[in-house]
Coordinates of C-alpha atoms in Angstrom, one line a residue:
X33 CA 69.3 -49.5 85.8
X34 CA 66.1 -48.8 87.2
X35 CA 64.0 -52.4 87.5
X36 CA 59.8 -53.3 88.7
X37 CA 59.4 -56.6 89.3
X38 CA 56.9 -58.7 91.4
X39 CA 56.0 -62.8 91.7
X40 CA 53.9 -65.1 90.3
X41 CA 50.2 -65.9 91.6
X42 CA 47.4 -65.9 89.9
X43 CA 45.0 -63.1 91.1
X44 CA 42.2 -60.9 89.5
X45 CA 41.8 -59.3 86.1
X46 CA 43.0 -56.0 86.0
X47 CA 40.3 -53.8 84.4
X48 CA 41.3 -51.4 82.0
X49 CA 38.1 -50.7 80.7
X50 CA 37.8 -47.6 82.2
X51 CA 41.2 -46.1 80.9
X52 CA 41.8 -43.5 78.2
X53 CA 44.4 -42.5 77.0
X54 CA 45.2 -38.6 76.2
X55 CA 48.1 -38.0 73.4
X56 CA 49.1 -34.4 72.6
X57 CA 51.0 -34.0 69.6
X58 CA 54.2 -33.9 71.4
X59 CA 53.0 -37.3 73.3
X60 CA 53.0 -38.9 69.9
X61 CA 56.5 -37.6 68.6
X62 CA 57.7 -40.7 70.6
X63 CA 47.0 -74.5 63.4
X64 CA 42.0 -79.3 64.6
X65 CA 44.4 -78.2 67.4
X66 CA 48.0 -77.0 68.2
X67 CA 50.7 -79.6 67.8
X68 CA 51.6 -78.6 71.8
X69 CA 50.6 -78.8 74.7
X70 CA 48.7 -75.3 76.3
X71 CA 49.5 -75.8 80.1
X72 CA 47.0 -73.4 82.0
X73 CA 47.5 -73.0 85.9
X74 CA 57.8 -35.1 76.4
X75 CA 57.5 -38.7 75.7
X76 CA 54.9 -40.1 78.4
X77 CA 51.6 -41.9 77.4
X78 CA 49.1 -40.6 79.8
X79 CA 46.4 -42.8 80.8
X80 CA 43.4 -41.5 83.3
X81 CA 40.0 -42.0 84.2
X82 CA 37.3 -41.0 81.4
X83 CA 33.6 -41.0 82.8
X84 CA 32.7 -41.9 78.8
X85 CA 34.6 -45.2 79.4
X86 CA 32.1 -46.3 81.3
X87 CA 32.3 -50.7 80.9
X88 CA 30.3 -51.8 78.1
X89 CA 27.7 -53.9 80.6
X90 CA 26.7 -51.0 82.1
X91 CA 25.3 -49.2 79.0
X92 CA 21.6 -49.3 77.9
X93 CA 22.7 -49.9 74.1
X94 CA 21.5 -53.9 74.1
X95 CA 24.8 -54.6 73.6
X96 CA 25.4 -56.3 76.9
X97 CA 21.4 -57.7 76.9
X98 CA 22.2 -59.1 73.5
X99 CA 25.8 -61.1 74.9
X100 CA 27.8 -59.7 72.4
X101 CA 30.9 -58.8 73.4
X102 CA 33.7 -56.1 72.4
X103 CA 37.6 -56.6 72.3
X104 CA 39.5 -53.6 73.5
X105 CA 41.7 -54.7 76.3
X106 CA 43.3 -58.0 76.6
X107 CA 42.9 -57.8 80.6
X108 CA 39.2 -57.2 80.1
X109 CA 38.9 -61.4 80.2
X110 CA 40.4 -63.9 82.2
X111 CA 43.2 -66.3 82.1
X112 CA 41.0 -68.8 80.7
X113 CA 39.0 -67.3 78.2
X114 CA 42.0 -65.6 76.9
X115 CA 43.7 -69.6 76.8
X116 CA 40.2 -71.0 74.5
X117 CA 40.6 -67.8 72.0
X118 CA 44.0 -69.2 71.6
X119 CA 42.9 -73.0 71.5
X120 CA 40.0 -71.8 69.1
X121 CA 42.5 -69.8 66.9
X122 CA 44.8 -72.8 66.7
X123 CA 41.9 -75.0 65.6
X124 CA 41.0 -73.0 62.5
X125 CA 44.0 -72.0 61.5
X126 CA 44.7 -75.8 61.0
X127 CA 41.8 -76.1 59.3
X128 CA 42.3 -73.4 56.7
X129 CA 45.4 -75.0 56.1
X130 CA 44.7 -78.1 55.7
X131 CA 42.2 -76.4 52.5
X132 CA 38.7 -77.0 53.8
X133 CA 36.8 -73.7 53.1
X134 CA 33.9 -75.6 54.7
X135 CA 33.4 -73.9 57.9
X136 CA 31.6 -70.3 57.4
X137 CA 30.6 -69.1 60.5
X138 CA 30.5 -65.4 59.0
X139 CA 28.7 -66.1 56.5
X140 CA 25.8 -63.4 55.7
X141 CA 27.6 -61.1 58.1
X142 CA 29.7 -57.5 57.5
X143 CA 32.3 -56.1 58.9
X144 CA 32.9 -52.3 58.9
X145 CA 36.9 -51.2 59.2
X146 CA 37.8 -48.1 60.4
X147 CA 41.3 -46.8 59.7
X148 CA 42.4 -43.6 60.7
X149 CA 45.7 -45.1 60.4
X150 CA 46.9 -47.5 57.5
X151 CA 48.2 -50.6 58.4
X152 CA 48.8 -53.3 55.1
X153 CA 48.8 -56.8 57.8
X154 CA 45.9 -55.2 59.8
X155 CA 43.5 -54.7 56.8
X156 CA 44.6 -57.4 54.9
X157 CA 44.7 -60.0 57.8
X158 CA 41.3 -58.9 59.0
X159 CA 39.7 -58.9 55.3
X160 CA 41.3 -61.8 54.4
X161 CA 40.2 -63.8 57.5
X162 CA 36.7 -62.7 57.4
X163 CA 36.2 -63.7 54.0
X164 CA 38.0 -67.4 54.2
X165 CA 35.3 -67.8 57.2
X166 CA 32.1 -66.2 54.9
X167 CA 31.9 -62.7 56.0
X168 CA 32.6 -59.3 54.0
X169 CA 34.6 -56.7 54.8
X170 CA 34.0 -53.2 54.2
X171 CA 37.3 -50.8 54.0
X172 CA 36.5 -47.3 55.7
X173 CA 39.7 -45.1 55.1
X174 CA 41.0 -42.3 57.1
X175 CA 39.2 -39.7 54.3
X176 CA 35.8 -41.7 54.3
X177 CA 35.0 -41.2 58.5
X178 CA 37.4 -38.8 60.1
X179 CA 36.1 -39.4 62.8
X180 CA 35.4 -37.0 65.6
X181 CA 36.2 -34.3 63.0
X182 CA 33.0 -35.0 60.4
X183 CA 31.4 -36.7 62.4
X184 CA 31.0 -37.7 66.3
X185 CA 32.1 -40.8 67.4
X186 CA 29.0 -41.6 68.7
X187 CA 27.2 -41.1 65.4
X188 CA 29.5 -42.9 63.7
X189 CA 29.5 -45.9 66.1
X190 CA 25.2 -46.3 65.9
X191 CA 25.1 -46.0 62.1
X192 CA 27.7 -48.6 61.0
X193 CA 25.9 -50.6 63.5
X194 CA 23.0 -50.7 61.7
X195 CA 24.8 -51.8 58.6
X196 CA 27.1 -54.2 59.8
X197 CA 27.5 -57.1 62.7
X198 CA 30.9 -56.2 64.0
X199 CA 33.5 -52.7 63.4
X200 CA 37.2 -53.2 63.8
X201 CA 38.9 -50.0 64.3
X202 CA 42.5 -48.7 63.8
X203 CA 42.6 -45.3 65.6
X204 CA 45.1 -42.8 67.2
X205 CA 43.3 -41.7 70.3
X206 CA 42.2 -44.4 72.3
X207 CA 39.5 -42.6 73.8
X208 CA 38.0 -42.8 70.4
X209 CA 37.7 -46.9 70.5
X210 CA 36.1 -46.5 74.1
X211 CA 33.9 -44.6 72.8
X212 CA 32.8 -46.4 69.4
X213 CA 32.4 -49.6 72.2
X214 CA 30.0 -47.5 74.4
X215 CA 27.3 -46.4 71.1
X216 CA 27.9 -49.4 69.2
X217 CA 25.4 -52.1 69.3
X218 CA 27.5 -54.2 67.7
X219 CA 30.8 -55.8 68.7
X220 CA 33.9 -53.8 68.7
X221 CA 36.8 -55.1 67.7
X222 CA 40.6 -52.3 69.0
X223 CA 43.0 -53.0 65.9
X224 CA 45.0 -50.5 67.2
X225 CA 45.1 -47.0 69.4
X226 CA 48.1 -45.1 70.6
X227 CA 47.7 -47.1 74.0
X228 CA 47.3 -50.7 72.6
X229 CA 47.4 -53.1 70.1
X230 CA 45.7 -56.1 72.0
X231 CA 45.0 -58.2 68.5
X232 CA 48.6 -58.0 67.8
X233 CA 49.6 -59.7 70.9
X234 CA 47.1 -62.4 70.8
X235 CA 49.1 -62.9 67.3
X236 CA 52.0 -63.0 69.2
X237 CA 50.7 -64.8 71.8
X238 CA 49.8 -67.9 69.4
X239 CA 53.4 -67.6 68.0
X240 CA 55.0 -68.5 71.0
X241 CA 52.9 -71.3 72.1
X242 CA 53.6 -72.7 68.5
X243 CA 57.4 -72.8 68.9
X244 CA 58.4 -72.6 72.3
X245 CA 55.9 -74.7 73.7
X246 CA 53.9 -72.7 76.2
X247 CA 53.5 -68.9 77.2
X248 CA 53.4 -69.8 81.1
X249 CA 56.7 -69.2 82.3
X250 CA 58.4 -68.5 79.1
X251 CA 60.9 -64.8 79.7
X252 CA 60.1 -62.5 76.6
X253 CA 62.1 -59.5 76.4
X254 CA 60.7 -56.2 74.4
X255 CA 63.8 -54.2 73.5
X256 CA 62.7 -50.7 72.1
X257 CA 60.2 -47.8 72.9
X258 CA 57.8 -48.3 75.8
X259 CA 54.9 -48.0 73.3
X260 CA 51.5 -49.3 72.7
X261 CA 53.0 -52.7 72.2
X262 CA 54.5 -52.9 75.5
X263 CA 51.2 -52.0 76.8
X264 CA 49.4 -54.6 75.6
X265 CA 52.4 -57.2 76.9
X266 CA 51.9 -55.6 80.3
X267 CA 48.4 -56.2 80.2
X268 CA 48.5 -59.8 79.1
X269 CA 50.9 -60.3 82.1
X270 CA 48.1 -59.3 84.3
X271 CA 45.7 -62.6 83.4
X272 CA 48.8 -64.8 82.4
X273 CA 51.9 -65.4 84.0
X274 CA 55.3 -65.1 82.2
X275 CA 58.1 -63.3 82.6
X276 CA 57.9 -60.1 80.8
X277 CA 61.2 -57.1 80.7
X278 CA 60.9 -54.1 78.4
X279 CA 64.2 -52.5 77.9
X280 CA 64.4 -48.8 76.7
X281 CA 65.9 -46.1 77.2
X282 CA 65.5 -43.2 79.8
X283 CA 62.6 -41.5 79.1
X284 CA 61.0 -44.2 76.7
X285 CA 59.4 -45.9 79.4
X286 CA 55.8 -47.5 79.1
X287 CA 53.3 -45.6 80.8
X288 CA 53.6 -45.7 84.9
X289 CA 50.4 -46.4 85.8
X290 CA 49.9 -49.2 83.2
X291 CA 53.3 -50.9 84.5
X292 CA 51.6 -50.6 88.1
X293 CA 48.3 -51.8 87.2
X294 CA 50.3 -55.0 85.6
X295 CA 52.3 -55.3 88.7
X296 CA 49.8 -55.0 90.9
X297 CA 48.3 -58.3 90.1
X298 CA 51.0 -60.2 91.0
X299 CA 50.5 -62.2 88.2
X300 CA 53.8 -62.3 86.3
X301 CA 57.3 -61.5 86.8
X302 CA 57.6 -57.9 85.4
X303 CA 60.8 -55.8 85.1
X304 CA 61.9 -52.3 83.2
X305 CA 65.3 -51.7 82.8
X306 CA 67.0 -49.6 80.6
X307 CA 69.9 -51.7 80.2
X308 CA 68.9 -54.7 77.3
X309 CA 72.3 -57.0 77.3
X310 CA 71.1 -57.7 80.9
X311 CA 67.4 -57.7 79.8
X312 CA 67.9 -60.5 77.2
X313 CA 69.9 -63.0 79.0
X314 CA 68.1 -66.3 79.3
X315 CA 65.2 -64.7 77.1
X316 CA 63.1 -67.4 75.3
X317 CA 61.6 -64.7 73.1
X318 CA 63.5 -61.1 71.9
X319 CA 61.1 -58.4 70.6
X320 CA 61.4 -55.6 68.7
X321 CA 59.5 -52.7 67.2
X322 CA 60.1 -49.2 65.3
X323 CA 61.8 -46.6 67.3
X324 CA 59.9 -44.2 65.9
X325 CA 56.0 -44.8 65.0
X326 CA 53.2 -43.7 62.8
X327 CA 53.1 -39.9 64.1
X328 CA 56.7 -40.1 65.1
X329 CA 58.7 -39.8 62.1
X330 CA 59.5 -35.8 63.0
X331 CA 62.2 -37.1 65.6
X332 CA 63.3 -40.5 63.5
X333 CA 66.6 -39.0 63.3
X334 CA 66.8 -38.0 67.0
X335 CA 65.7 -41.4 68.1
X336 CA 68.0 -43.1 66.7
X337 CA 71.0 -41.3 68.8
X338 CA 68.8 -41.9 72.0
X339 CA 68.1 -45.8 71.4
X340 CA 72.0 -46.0 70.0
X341 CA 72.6 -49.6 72.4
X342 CA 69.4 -50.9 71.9
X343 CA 69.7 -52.6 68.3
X344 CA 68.9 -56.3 68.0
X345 CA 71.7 -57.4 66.5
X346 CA 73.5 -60.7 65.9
X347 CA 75.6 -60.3 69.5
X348 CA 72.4 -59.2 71.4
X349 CA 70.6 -62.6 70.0
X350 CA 74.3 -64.2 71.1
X351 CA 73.5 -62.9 74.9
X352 CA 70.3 -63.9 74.8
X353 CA 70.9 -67.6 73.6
X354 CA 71.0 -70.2 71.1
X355 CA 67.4 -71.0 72.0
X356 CA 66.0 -67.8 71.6
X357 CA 63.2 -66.7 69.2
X358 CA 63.6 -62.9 67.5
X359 CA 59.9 -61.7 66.9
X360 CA 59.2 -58.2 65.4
X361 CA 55.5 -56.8 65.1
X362 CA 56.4 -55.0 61.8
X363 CA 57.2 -52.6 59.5
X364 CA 60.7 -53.3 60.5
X365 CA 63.2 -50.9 59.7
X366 CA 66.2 -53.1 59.0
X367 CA 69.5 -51.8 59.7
X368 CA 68.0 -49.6 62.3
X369 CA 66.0 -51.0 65.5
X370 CA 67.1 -54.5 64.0
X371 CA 69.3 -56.0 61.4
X372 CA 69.1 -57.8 58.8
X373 CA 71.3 -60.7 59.8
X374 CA 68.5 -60.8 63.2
X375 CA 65.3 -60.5 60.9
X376 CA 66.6 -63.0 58.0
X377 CA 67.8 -65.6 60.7
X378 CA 66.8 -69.3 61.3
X379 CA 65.2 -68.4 64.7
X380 CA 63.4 -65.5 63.4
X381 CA 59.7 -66.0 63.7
X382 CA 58.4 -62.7 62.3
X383 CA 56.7 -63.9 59.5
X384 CA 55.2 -66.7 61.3
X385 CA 53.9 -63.9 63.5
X386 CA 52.9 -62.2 61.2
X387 CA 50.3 -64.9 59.3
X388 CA 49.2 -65.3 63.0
X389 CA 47.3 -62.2 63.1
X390 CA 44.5 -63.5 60.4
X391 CA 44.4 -66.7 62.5
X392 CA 44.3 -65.1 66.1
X393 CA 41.6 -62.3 64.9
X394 CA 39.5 -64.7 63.7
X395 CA 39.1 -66.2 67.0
X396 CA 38.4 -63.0 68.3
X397 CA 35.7 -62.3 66.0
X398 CA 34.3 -66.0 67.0
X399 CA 34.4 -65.0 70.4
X400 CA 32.9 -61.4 70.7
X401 CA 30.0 -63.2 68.6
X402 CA 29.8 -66.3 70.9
X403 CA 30.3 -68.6 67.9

């Protein structure tokens, strides 16, 4: 069992503003106010240097002039701005429960969507929450862009800019989101890349807080491939501390130099393993994700003899504890990285999880528009 791990202290923001990620075809083939208390205090991703992901506040676009804002990395912002996205999110999603459609910040305002890749709790969550707080949404499919093949990034980013307020993207290379951030005048919004999936987090972020109390200190365990997911886990534990372990097998790894970045910090406790009944003891949270992902499916069969051990089932939840919460990001694939019994349990969250991504996004959006 191979393990990273560092301590606690609250240090600087690691910036990942600057990194791109590279994927090969092979590289793929891998609730007002909360009801708590928020306490404050090959198969390798390849990330590198890209002198087009140059930060946002150094380009000449207005963007920066103007104060907006774009949401690509979750370790782009502090501890406590990342803490009053999830206060704000918490707020309005009480108040859209409770039925008052009176509050309409978007009102008047667009939103462009960009997916190269479809996702049904990505465009409906996003739509949906844009329209509930007076916005409209405009679907861009993977045939209406194609981005970078059609048409430049670049071109694309400055146009929808001068039709809409804000662009939301869901894209396979990341260095394609960088790049929409740089042109755009407008706020952009990652809703996914082969790297990351920072909105989902924030989601998941929200969820805990909700039912375990706090994220602070809190030990959630990701058992599956080292993907973008676990990226985005590893770069929250850079501005917040928790306890964070991805367990995978050998040669599923998250990316090195993103796990070093995290570490780095010495913000939160941080471990790889590749052994998950270890991993999961004393976990407050258990995650879980497809083996294989959207680009992956070639070697769905091959993956499943490789990540043969690392199945959330009803005895790995038994390790883990009677207190522990089962979260999934889905699709799920029952029967396969989880099962049903897990999924369909009393402490499974997932669909709680899941309603949190139209709640946590719409902070977002608030934010990156200073409303």
């Amino acid at each position: 069992m191979a393990a990273i791990s560092c301590n606690y202290s609250v240090k600087s923001v690691v910036d990942f503003t600057s990194i791109s990620s590279s994927f090969s075809d092979q590289t793929i083939q891998r609730d007002l106010r909360f009801p708590v208390k928020f306490t404050s205090s090959d198969r390798r991703i390849s990330c590198q240097s890209s002198p087009s992901a140059a930060p946002v506040s150094s380009l000449v676009n207005g963007k920066a002039k103007a104060g907006l804002k774009d949401f690509i990395h979750i370790s782009d912002f502090d501890k406590d701005t990342i803490m009053k996205i999830l206060e704000r999110a918490a707020e309005v999603k009480a108040l859209l429960k409770s039925g008052d459609r009176s509050f309409l910040p978007f009102k008047g305002k667009t939103m462009a969507m960009i997916f190269a890749k479809p996702s049904m709790r990505t465009r409906v969550s996003f739509e949906t929450g844009f329209f509930l707080l007076g916005g409209h949404a405009i679907y861009l499919g993977p045939d209406d862009i194609q981005m970078g093949k059609r048409e430049e990034t670049r071109d694309v980013a400055r146009v929808l800019s001068g039709y809409n307020d804000i662009i939301m993207a869901r894209l396979f290379a990341h260095q394609d989101i960088l790049d929409l951030a740089r042109y755009a005048t407008v706020p952009v919004v990652n809703g996914l890349t082969d790297y990351n999936h920072p909105v989902q987090i924030m989601a998941d972020a929200l969820t805990i807080i909700e039912h375990v109390g706090q994220l602070e200190g809190t030990k959630v365990v990701y058992v599956g491939d080292g993907n973008n997911i676990v990226h985005s886990w590893l770069l929250l534990a850079s501005v917040i501390p928790f306890h964070f372990v991805c367990a995978c097998p050998k040669g599923f790894e998250p990316d090195e130099k993103t796990v070093e970045k995290a570490q780095s910090t010495g913000v939160s406790k941080i471990e790889i393993t590749n052994d998950p009944k270890e991993a999961v003891r004393g976990a407050d949270v258990v995650y879980s994700d497809v083996w294989a992902s959207m680009g992956q499916k070639g070697e769905a069969e091959y993956r499943r003899q490789v990540f043969e051990g690392f199945q959330v089932n009803e005895d790995l939840m038994k390790l883990a504890g009677p207190k522990a919460y089962f979260m999934h990001c889905l699709p799920a694939e029952r029967g396969v990285e989880v099962t049903d019994g897990v999924i369909e349990a009393p402490n499974s969250i997932v669909f709680p999880q899941a309603e949190n991504r139209m709640h946590a996004q719409n902070a977002i959006m608030l934010h990156v528009f200073g409303l």
